Short mmCIF file of N, CA, C and O in Angstrom, two decimals:
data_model
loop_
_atom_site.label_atom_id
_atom_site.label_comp_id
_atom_site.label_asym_id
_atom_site.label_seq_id
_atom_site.Cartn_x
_atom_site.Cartn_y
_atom_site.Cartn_z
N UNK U 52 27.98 5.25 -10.89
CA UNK U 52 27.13 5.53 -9.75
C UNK U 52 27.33 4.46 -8.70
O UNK U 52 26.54 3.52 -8.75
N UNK U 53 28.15 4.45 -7.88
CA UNK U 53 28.82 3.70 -6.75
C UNK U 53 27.53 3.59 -5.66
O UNK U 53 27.47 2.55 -5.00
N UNK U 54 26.36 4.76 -5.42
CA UNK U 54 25.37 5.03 -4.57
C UNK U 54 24.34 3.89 -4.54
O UNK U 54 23.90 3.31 -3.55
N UNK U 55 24.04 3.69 -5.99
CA UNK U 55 22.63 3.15 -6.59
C UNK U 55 22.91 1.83 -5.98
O UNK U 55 24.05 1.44 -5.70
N UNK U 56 21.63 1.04 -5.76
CA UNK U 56 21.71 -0.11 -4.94
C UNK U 56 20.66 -0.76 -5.53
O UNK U 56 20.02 0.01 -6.24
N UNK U 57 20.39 -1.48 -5.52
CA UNK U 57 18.82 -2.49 -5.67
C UNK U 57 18.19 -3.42 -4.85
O UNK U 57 17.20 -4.11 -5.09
N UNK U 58 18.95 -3.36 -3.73
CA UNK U 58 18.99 -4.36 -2.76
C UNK U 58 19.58 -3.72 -1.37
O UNK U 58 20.71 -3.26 -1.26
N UNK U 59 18.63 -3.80 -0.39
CA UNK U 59 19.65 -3.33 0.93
C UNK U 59 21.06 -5.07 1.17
O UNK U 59 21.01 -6.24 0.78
N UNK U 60 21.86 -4.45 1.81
CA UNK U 60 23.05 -5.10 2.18
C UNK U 60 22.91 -5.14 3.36
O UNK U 60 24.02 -4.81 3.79
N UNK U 61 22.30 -5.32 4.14
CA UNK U 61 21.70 -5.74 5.82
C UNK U 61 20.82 -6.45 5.96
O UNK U 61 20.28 -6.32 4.87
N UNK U 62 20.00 -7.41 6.70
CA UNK U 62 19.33 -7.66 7.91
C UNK U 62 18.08 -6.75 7.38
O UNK U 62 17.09 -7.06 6.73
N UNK U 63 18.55 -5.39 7.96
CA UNK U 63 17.66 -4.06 8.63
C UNK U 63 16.62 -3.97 7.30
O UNK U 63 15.42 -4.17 7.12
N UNK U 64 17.53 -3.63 6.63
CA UNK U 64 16.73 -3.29 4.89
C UNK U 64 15.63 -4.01 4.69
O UNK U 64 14.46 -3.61 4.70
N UNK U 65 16.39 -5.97 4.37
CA UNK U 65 14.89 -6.88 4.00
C UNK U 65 13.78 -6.60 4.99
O UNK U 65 12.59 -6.52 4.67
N UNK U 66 14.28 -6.45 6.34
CA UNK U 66 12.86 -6.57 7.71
C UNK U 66 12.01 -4.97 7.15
O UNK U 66 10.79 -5.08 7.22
N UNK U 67 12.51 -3.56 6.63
CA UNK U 67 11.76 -2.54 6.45
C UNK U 67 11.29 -3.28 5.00
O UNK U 67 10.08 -3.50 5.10
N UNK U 68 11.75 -3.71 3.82
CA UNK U 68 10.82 -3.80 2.57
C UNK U 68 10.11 -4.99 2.66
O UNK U 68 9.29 -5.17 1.76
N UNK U 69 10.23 -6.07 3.71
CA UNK U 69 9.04 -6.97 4.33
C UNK U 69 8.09 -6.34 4.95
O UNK U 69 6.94 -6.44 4.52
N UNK U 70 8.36 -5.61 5.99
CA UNK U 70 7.27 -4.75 6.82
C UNK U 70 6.46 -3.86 6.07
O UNK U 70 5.35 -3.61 6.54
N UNK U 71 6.83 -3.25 4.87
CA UNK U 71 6.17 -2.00 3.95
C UNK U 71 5.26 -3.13 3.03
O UNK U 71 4.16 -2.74 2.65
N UNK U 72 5.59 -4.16 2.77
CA UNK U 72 5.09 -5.67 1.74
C UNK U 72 3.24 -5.56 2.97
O UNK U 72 2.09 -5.12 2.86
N UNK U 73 4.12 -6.31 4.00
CA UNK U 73 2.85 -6.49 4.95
C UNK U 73 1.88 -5.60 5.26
O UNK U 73 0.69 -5.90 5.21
N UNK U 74 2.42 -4.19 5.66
CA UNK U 74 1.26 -3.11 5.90
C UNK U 74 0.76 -3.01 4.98
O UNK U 74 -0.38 -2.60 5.20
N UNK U 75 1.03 -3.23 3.39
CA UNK U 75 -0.09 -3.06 2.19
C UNK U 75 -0.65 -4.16 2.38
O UNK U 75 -1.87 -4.02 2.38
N UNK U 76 -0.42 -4.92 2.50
CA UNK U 76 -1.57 -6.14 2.33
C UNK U 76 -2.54 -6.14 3.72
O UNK U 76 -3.76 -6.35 3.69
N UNK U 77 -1.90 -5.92 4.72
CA UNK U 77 -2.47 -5.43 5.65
C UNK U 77 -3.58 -4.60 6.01
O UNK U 77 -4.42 -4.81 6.89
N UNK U 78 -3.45 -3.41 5.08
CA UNK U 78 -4.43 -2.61 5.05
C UNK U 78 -5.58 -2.92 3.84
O UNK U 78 -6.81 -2.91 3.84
N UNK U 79 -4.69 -3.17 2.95
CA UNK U 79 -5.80 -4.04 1.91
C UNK U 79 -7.14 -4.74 2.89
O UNK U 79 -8.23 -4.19 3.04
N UNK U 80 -6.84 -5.72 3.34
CA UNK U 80 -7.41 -6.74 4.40
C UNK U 80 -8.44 -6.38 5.11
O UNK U 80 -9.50 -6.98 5.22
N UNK U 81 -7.96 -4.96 5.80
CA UNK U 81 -9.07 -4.00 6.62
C UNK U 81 -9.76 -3.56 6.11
O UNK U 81 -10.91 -3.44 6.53
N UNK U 82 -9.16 -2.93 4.46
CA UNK U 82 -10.68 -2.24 4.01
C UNK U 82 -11.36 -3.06 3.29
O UNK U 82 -12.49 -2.57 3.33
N UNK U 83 -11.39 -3.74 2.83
CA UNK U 83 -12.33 -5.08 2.48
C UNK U 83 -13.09 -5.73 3.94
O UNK U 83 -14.29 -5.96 4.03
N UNK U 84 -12.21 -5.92 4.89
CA UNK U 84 -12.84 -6.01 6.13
C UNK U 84 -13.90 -5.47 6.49
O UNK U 84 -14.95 -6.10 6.66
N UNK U 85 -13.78 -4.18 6.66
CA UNK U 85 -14.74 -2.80 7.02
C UNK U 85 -15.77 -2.74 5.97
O UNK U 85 -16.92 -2.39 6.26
N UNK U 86 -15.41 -3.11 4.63
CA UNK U 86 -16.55 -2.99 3.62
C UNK U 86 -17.62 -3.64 3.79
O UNK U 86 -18.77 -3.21 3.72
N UNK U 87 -17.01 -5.40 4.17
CA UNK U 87 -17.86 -6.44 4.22
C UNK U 87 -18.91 -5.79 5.41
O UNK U 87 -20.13 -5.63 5.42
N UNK U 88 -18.02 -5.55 6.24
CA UNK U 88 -18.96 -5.76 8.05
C UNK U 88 -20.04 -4.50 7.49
O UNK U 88 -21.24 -4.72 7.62
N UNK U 89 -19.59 -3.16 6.84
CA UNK U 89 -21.01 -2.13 6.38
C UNK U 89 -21.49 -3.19 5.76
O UNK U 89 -22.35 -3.64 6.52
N UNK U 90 -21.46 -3.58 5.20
CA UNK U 90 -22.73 -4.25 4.19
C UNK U 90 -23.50 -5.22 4.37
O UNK U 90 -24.24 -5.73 3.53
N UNK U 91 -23.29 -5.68 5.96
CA UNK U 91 -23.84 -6.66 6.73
C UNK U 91 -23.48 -8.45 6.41
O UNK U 91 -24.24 -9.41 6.54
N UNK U 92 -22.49 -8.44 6.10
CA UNK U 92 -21.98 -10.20 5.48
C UNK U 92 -21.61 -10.60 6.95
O UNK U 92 -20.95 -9.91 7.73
N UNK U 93 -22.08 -11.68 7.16
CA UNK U 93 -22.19 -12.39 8.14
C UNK U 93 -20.66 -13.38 8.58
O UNK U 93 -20.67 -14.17 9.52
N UNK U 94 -19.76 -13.20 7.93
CA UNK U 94 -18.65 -13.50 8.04
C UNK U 94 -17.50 -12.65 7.62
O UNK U 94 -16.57 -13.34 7.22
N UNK U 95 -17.30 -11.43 7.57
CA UNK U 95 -16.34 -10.25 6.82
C UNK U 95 -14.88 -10.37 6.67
O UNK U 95 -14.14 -9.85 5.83
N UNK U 96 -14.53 -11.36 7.89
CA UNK U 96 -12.97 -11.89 7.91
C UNK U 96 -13.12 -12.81 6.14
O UNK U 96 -12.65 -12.65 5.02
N UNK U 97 -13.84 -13.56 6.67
CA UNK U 97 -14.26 -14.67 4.48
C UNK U 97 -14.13 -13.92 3.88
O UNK U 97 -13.10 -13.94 3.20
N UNK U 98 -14.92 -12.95 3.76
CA UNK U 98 -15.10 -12.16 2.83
C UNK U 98 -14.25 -11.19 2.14
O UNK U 98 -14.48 -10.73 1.02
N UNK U 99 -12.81 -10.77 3.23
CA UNK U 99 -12.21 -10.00 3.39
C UNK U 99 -10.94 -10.73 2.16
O UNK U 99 -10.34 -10.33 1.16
N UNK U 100 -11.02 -11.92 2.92
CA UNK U 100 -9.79 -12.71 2.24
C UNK U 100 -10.41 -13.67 0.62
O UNK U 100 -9.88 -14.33 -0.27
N UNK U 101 -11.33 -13.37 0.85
CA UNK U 101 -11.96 -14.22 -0.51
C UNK U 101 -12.06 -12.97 -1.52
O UNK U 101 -12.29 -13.14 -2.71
N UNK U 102 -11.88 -11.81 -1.00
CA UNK U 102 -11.35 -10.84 -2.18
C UNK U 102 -10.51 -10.96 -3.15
O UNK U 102 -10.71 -10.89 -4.37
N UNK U 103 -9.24 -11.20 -2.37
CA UNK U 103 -8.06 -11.64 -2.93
C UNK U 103 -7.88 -12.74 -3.46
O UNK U 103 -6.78 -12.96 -3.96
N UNK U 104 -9.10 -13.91 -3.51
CA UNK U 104 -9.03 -14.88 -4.00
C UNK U 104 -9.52 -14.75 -5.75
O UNK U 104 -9.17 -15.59 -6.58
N UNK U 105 -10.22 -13.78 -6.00
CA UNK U 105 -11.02 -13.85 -7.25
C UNK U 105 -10.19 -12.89 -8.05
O UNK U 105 -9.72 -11.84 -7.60
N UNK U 106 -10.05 -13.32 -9.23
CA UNK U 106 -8.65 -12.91 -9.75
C UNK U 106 -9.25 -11.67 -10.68
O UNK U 106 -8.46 -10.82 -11.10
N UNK U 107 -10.45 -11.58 -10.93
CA UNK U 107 -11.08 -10.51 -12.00
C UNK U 107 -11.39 -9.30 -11.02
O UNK U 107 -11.59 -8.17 -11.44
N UNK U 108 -11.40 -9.54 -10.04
CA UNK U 108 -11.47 -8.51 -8.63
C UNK U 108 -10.13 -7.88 -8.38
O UNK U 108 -10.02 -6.67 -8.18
N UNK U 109 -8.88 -8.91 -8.39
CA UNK U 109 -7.58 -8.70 -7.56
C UNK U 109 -6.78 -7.46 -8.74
O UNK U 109 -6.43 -7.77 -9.88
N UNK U 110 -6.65 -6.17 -8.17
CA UNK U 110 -5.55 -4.71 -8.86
C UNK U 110 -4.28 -5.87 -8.80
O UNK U 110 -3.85 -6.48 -7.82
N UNK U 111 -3.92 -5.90 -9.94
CA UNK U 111 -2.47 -5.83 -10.28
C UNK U 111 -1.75 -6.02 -11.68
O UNK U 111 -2.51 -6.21 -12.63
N UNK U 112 -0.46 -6.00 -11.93
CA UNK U 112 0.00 -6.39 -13.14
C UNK U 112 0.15 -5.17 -13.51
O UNK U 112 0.72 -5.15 -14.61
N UNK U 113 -0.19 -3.64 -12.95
CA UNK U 113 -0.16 -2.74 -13.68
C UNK U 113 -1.28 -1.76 -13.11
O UNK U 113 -2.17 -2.16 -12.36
N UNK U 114 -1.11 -0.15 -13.63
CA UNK U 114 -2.06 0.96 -13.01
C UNK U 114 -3.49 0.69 -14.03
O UNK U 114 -3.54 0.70 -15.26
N UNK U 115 -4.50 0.46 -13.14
CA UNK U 115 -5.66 0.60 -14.03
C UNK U 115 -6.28 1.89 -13.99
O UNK U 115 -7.25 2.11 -14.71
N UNK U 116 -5.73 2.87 -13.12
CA UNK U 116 -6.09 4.06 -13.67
C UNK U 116 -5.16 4.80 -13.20
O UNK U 116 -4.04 4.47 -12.80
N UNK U 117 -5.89 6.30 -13.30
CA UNK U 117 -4.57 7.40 -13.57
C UNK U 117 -4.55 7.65 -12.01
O UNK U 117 -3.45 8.12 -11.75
N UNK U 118 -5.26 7.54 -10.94
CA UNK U 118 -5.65 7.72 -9.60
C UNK U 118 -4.21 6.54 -9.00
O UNK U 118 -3.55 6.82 -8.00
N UNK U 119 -4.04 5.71 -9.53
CA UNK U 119 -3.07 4.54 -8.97
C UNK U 119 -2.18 5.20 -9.39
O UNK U 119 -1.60 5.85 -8.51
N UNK U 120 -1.61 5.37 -10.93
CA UNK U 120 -0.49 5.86 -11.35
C UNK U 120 -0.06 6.64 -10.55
O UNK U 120 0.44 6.33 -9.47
N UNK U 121 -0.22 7.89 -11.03
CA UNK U 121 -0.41 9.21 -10.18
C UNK U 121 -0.17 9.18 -8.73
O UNK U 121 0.28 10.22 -8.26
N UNK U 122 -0.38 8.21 -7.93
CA UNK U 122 -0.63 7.73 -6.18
C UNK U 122 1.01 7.23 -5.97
O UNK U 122 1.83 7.48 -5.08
N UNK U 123 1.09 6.39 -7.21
CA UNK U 123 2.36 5.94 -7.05
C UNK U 123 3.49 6.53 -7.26
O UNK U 123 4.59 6.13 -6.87
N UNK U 124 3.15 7.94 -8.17
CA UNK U 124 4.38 8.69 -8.53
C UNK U 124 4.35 9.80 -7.92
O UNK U 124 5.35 10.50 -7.73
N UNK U 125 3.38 10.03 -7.62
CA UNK U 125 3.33 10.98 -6.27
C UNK U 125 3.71 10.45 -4.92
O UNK U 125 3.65 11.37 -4.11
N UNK U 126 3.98 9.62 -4.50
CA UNK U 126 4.52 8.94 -3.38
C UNK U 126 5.78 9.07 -3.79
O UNK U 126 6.48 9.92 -3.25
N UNK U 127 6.32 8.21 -4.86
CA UNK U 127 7.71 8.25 -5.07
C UNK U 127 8.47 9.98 -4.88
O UNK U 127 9.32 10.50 -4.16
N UNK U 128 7.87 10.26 -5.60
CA UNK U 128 8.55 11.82 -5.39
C UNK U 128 8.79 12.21 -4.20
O UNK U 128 9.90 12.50 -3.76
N UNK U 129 7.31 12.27 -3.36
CA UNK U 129 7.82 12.55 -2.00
C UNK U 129 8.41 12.06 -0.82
O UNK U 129 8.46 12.48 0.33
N UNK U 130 8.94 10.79 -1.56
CA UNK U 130 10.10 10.16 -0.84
C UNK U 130 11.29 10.60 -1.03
O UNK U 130 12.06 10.96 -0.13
N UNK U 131 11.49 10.59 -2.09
CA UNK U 131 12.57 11.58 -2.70
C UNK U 131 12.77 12.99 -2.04
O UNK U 131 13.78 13.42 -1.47
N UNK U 132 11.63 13.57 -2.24
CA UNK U 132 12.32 14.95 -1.65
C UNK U 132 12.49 15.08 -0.53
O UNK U 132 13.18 15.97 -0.02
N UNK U 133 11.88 14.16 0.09
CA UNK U 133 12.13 14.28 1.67
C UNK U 133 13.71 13.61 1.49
O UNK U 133 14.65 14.40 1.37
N UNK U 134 13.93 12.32 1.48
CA UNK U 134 15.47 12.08 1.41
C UNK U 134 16.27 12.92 1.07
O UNK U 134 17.35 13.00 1.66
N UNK U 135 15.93 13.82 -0.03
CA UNK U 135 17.43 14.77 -0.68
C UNK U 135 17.30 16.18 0.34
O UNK U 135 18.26 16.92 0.54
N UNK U 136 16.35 16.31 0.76
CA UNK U 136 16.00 18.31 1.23
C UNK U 136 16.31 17.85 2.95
O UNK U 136 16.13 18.78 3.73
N UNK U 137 16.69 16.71 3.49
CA UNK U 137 16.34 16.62 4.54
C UNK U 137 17.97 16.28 5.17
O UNK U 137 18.90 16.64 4.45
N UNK U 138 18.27 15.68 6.35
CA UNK U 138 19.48 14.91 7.19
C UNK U 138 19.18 14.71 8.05
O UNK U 138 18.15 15.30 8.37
N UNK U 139 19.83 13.73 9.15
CA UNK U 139 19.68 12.93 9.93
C UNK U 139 18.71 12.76 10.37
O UNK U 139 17.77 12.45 9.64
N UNK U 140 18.49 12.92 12.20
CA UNK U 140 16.82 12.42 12.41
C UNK U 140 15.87 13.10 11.77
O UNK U 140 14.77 12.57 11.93
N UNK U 141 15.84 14.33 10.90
CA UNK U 141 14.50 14.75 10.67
C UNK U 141 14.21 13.56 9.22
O UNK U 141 13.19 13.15 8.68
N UNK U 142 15.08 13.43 9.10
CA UNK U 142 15.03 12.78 7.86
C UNK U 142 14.58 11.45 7.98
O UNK U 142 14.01 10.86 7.06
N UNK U 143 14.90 10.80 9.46
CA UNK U 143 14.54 9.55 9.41
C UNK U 143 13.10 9.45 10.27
O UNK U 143 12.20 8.65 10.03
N UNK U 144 13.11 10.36 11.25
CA UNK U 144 11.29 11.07 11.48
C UNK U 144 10.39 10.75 10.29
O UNK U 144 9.64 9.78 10.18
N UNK U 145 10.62 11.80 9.37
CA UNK U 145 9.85 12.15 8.45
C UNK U 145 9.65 10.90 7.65
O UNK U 145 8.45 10.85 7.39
N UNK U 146 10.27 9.86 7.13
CA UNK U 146 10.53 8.91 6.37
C UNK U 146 9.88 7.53 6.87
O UNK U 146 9.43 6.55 6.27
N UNK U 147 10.01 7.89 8.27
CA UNK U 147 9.16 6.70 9.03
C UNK U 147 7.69 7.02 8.89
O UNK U 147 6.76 6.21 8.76
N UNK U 148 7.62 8.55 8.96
CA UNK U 148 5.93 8.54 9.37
C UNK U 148 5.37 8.76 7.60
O UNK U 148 4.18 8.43 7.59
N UNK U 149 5.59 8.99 6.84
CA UNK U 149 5.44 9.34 5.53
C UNK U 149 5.10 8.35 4.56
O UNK U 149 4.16 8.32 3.77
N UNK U 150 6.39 7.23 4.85
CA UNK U 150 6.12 6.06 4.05
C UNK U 150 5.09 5.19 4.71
O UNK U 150 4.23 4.75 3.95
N UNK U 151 5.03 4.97 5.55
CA UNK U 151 3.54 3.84 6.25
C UNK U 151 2.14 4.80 5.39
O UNK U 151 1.24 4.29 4.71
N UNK U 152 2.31 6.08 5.67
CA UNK U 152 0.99 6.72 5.17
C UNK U 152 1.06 6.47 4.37
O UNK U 152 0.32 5.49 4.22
N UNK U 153 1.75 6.80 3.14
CA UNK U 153 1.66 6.58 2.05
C UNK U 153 1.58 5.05 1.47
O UNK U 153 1.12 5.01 0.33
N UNK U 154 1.78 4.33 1.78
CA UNK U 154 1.82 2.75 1.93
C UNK U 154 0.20 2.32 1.88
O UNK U 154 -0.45 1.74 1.01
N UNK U 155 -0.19 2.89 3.29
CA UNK U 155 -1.88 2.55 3.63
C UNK U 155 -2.67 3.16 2.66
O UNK U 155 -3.47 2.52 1.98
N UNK U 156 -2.40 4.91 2.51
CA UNK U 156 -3.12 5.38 1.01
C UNK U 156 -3.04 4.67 -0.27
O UNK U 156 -4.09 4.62 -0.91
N UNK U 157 -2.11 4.18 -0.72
CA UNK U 157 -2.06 3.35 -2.14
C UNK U 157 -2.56 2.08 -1.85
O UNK U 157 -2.94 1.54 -2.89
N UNK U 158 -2.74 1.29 -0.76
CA UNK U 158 -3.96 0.19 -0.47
C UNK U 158 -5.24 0.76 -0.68
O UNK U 158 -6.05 0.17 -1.40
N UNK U 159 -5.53 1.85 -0.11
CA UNK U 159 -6.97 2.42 -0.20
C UNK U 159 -7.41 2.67 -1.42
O UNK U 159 -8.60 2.75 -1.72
N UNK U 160 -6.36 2.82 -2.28
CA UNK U 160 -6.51 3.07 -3.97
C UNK U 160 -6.54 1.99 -4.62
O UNK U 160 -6.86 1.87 -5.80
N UNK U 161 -6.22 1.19 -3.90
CA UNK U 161 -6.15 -0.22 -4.97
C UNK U 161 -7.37 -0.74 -4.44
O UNK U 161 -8.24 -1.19 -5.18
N UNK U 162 -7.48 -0.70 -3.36
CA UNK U 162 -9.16 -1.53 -2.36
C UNK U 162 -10.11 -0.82 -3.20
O UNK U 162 -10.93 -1.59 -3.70
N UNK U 163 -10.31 0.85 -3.66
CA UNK U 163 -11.42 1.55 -4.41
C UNK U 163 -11.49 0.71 -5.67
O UNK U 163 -12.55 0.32 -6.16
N UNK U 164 -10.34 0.47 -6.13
CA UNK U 164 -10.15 0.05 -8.05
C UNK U 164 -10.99 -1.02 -7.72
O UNK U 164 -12.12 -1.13 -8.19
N UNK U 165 -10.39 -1.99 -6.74
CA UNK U 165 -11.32 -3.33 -6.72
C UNK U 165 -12.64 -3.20 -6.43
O UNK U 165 -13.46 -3.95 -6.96
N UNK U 166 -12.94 -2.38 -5.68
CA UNK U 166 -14.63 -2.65 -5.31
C UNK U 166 -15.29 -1.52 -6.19
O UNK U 166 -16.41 -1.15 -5.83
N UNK U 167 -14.68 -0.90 -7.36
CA UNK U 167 -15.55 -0.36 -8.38
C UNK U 167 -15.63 -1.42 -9.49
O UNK U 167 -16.70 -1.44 -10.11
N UNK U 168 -14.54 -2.44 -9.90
CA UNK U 168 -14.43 -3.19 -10.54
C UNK U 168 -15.63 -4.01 -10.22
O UNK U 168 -16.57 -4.23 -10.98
N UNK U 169 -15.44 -4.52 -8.71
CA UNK U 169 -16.25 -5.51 -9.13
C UNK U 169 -18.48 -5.28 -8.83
O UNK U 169 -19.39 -6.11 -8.88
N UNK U 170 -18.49 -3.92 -8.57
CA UNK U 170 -19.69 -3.09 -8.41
C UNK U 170 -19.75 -2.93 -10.50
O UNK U 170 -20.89 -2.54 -10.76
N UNK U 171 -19.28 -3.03 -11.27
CA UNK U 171 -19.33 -2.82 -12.10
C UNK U 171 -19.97 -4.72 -13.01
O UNK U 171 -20.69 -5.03 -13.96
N UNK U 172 -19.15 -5.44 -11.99
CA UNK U 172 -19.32 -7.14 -12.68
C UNK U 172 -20.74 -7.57 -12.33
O UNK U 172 -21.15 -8.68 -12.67
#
């Protein structure tokens, strides 16, 4: 398989799987943001980032539920099919606007895991 890659070989590549890195954390940020400011915390930017500070709070290492799993393999797929069913600009249309969504939705799934987690502590 001469195709398969693991690594872009450009510039272009690292700046898109840096930029897809940032908009998740990015959006992470906001909805913890937005949570704090509903709930009236008097500092929500703190609050936002002191999420990520508490490690029994912080999604990772793995799917804690089937809603993440599922988010994630349902994304993958429909990256996929858009890449294989598609060519040129529609393909790179579709791929631009698809993956950011899907990017911000699997933050929103991981922001829920955390603030049921820690509504639960």
């Amino acid at each position: 398989m001469t195709l398969a890659r693991a690594f872009p070989d450009d510039p272009t590549g690292w700046w898109i799987f840096l930029g897809t890195f940032v908009l998740y954390v990015v959006a992470r940020w906001f909805f913890a943001w937005r949570q704090a400011r509903r709930e009236g915390d008097g500092h929500p930017v703190r609050a936002a980032f002191a999420e990520e500070d508490d490690p029994g709070t912080a999604v990772g290492g793995g799917f804690r539920s089937y809603r993440q799993f599922f988010g994630f393999v349902g994304s993958a797929v429909a990256v996929v099919l858009v890449a294989a069913l598609t060519e040129g600009r529609l393909r790179l249309v579709l791929l631009w606007i698809i993956i950011p969504l899907l990017v911000i939705a699997l933050s929103y799934l991981d922001f829920r895991q955390a603030r049921k987690a820690r509504s639960r502590a």
